[in-house]
Amino acid sequence: MIWNKQEQLYEGKAKKVFATQDPQVVIVSYKDDATAFDGTKKGTIQGKGAINNQMSNHLMSQLEQAGVPTHLVEELNERETAVKRVSIVPLEVIVRNRSAGSFSKRYGVEEGIVFDAPTVEFSYKNDDLHDPLINDYHAVALKLATWDEIDTIKNYAFQVNDFLKHTLAQCGVILVDFKLEFGKLADGTIVLADEISPDTCRFWDSETGEKLDKDRFRRDLGNVEGAYQEMSRRLLGK
Ligand code: TMP
Ligand code: ASP
């Protein structure tokens, strides 16, 4: 299928979205731009767009086969992919296997504590409010999602965790935590959307504990590009 790139519909912090000739399909174009802390920290991570695009597609096509529906239609080139048009459920869905980041900060615990079972939490996607933590009841009260949708989203999120944890373990990587976003198709079907990449996950080397994700940018740890390239090498073999 040839997807004609038409007008730009949206530009986010890490991606642009373009219309196509099919109203149900859009093209996402991954940028090398990186932001953190609500966009207050800005930078460029050379090669990030291409790596995130290809890594996300690689993982989503495997998830699709494992029974998690996704927005993926077809990779078009290094940094562009045709995806199903969705309306994004305005919740960031965060799954954690170990303490880190905002969890450690909020509860005053060190990073790296292994949980007996994974946790799930939601943030309300709203830049003006700085994506506040929100519980299921509040999400339903605000009509961000229905109880059925929340149930579906949680089930998919844990399925994604099981798959990712296993896949990464084979590459010598610990999956600490990650953020997912889900979308709704025109008929209401919930599908996994956005991306799965070092921008949206915490990856630690299983042997050394070295961080191989966007925390290197957020925390000024250096060798940011190297971490993305290393994850690309381990997961995509390039
Ligand atoms: P947190 O510990 O800062 O809440 O982050 C949890 C996970 O979510 C981590 O893997 C990074 C990811 N994340 C995003 O993808 N986007 C965001 O805006 C934030 C704050 C975190
Ligand atoms: N992408 C988010 C922002 O700019 C934050 C993050 O990933 O840390 O603000």
XYZ file of C-alpha atoms and ligand atoms in Angstrom:
268
model
C 0.000 0.000 0.000
C 1.238 3.517 -0.818
C 0.398 6.018 1.903
C 0.404 9.593 0.648
C 1.673 12.009 3.263
C -0.754 14.947 3.344
C -1.180 17.895 5.698
C 0.374 17.939 9.176
C -2.333 17.345 11.783
C -0.288 17.710 14.947
C 3.199 18.256 16.281
C 4.077 16.866 19.690
C 7.318 16.917 21.650
C 8.781 13.829 19.971
C 6.599 13.164 16.920
C 4.685 14.788 14.086
C 1.442 13.357 12.717
C 0.301 13.690 9.099
C -2.971 12.854 7.351
C -3.093 10.299 4.520
C -5.615 9.623 1.756
C -7.356 7.225 4.179
C -9.195 9.048 6.983
C -8.581 6.040 9.267
C -4.785 6.068 8.790
C -2.172 8.682 9.753
C 1.607 8.826 9.401
C 3.747 9.430 12.476
C 7.197 10.899 11.983
C 9.616 10.479 14.896
C 11.861 13.447 15.738
C 15.297 13.542 17.361
C 13.997 16.212 19.764
C 13.994 15.289 23.428
C 12.269 17.042 26.298
C 11.931 16.303 29.978
C 10.180 17.756 33.015
C 7.118 19.012 31.106
C 9.168 20.306 28.237
C 11.281 22.619 30.411
C 14.461 20.684 29.544
C 15.084 20.515 25.809
C 17.689 18.854 23.646
C 18.432 16.661 20.663
C 19.357 13.011 20.730
C 20.962 12.282 17.368
C 19.413 9.240 15.701
C 16.712 8.813 18.360
C 13.763 9.213 15.977
C 14.884 6.358 13.730
C 15.718 4.070 16.664
C 12.447 4.722 18.519
C 10.389 4.228 15.359
C 11.983 0.906 14.498
C 12.119 -0.402 18.062
C 8.511 0.498 18.746
C 7.346 -1.169 15.521
C 9.416 -4.273 16.213
C 7.892 -4.651 19.680
C 4.340 -3.760 18.663
C 4.250 -6.242 15.776
C 5.275 -8.989 18.219
C 2.704 -7.807 20.757
C 0.041 -7.881 18.060
C 0.894 -11.552 17.421
C 0.715 -12.187 21.162
C -2.864 -10.853 21.227
C -2.475 -7.174 22.160
C -4.104 -5.029 19.443
C -1.963 -2.045 18.407
C -2.189 0.989 16.133
C 0.578 -0.333 13.847
C -0.199 -0.492 10.118
C 3.134 -0.425 8.289
C 6.650 0.958 8.718
C 7.339 3.346 5.827
C 10.976 4.294 6.335
C 13.583 4.810 9.066
C 11.547 7.322 11.012
C 7.998 7.158 9.632
C 5.167 4.697 10.184
C 1.558 4.442 9.057
C -0.700 3.859 12.065
C -4.423 3.624 12.656
C -6.048 6.920 13.522
C -7.192 6.807 17.136
C -8.510 9.170 19.726
C -5.997 8.920 22.536
C -7.359 7.957 25.955
C -5.897 10.817 28.024
C -4.207 8.533 30.547
C -0.529 7.652 30.820
C -0.480 4.036 31.913
C 2.632 3.277 33.959
C 3.711 -0.236 34.899
C 6.566 -0.782 37.361
C 8.591 -3.867 38.242
C 11.088 -2.029 40.454
C 11.152 1.284 42.291
C 12.580 4.234 40.358
C 11.845 7.793 39.285
C 8.687 9.397 40.609
C 7.784 6.278 42.629
C 11.028 6.512 44.594
C 10.644 10.241 45.032
C 6.983 10.101 46.111
C 7.435 7.313 48.655
C 10.993 8.165 49.763
C 12.589 4.860 48.772
C 15.795 4.009 46.921
C 15.690 2.992 43.261
C 15.896 -0.666 42.276
C 13.723 -2.356 44.930
C 12.237 -5.421 43.198
C 8.452 -5.657 43.620
C 6.778 -9.015 44.332
C 4.235 -8.153 41.638
C 4.125 -5.375 39.033
C 2.142 -2.224 39.798
C 0.001 -0.103 37.503
C -0.907 3.564 37.882
C -2.418 6.294 35.730
C -1.479 9.899 35.113
C -4.008 12.295 33.609
C -2.473 13.512 30.322
C -2.830 17.247 30.772
C 0.219 19.492 30.332
C -1.392 22.474 32.097
C -1.876 20.325 35.204
C 1.531 18.587 34.791
C 0.066 15.107 34.211
C -1.167 14.481 37.773
C -1.474 10.974 39.210
C -5.128 9.907 39.028
C -7.050 6.872 40.281
C -9.623 4.764 38.405
C -12.610 6.391 40.097
C -11.423 9.881 39.240
C -10.711 8.854 35.632
C -14.268 7.520 35.311
C -15.720 10.593 37.080
C -13.885 12.843 34.606
C -15.178 10.635 31.747
C -11.625 9.967 30.535
C -12.524 6.274 30.175
C -15.259 3.829 31.187
C -14.780 1.051 33.754
C -14.734 -1.510 30.920
C -12.065 0.464 29.072
C -9.948 0.786 32.221
C -10.252 -2.953 32.781
C -9.157 -3.676 29.204
C -6.274 -1.195 29.440
C -4.944 -2.719 32.679
C -5.110 -6.239 31.251
C -3.237 -5.183 28.116
C -0.677 -3.234 30.181
C 0.219 -6.329 32.241
C 0.340 -8.462 29.077
C 2.759 -5.940 27.568
C 4.838 -6.122 30.764
C 5.071 -9.932 30.653
C 6.110 -9.882 27.005
C 8.587 -6.993 27.313
C 10.199 -8.287 30.505
C 10.851 -11.655 28.887
C 12.059 -10.215 25.552
C 14.430 -7.774 27.247
C 15.779 -10.357 29.672
C 16.991 -12.308 26.629
C 18.950 -9.184 25.594
C 20.528 -8.737 29.034
C 18.231 -5.869 29.995
C 16.074 -5.358 33.098
C 12.710 -3.704 32.440
C 12.337 -1.370 35.430
C 9.174 0.482 34.365
C 7.441 1.951 31.325
C 4.614 4.186 30.151
C 1.962 3.201 27.619
C -0.785 5.132 25.879
C -3.920 3.603 24.440
C -6.245 4.870 21.737
C -9.780 4.210 20.570
C -10.632 3.340 16.976
C -13.791 4.792 15.397
C -15.717 1.673 16.520
C -14.528 2.049 20.121
C -11.920 -0.741 20.069
C -9.023 -0.043 22.446
C -5.564 -0.431 20.875
C -2.028 0.169 22.100
C -0.792 3.465 20.594
C 2.086 5.954 20.977
C 5.461 4.179 21.284
C 7.567 1.727 23.257
C 11.153 2.979 23.276
C 13.994 4.198 25.507
C 12.010 7.471 25.734
C 9.142 5.716 27.496
C 10.788 2.858 29.409
C 13.556 2.421 31.973
C 16.081 -0.161 30.800
C 18.986 -1.244 33.033
C 21.815 -3.512 31.924
C 21.323 -6.832 33.774
C 25.031 -7.214 34.611
C 26.175 -3.683 35.431
C 22.931 -1.817 36.168
C 23.960 0.827 33.612
C 21.028 2.963 32.467
C 20.191 2.466 28.772
C 17.292 4.896 28.391
C 16.179 8.526 28.493
C 17.185 8.904 32.152
C 20.683 9.539 30.732
C 19.238 12.713 29.147
C 16.918 13.635 32.042
C 19.744 13.313 34.585
C 22.669 14.518 32.428
C 24.498 11.193 32.730
C 26.294 11.495 29.373
C 26.535 9.014 26.475
C 22.817 9.465 25.705
C 23.164 8.507 22.024
C 25.289 5.514 23.000
C 22.512 4.166 25.220
C 19.902 4.376 22.428
C 22.339 2.731 19.989
C 23.096 -0.035 22.469
C 19.368 -0.783 22.922
C 18.953 -0.805 19.132
C 21.867 -3.227 18.799
C 20.498 -5.571 21.474
C 16.844 -5.579 20.353
C 17.058 -5.009 16.599
C 20.550 -6.346 15.967
C 21.629 -3.031 14.421
P 8.287 8.229 36.420
O 9.026 7.346 37.386
O 8.963 9.537 36.161
O 6.840 8.373 36.790
O 8.299 7.458 35.014
C 7.769 6.169 34.872
C 8.015 5.678 33.446
O 7.281 6.441 32.523
C 9.471 5.759 33.001
O 9.786 4.575 32.286
C 9.532 6.940 32.080
C 8.135 7.019 31.537
N 7.685 8.393 31.307
C 7.270 8.776 30.048
O 7.296 7.986 29.105
N 6.826 10.057 29.875
C 6.763 10.957 30.888
O 6.365 12.110 30.653
C 7.194 10.541 32.189
C 7.150 11.500 33.346
C 7.636 9.256 32.349
N 8.502 13.769 27.662
C 8.153 14.383 28.901
C 8.307 15.907 28.798
O 8.734 16.648 28.229
C 8.893 13.967 30.103
C 9.818 12.808 30.193
O 9.832 11.890 29.390
O 10.581 12.824 31.166
O 8.141 16.660 29.342
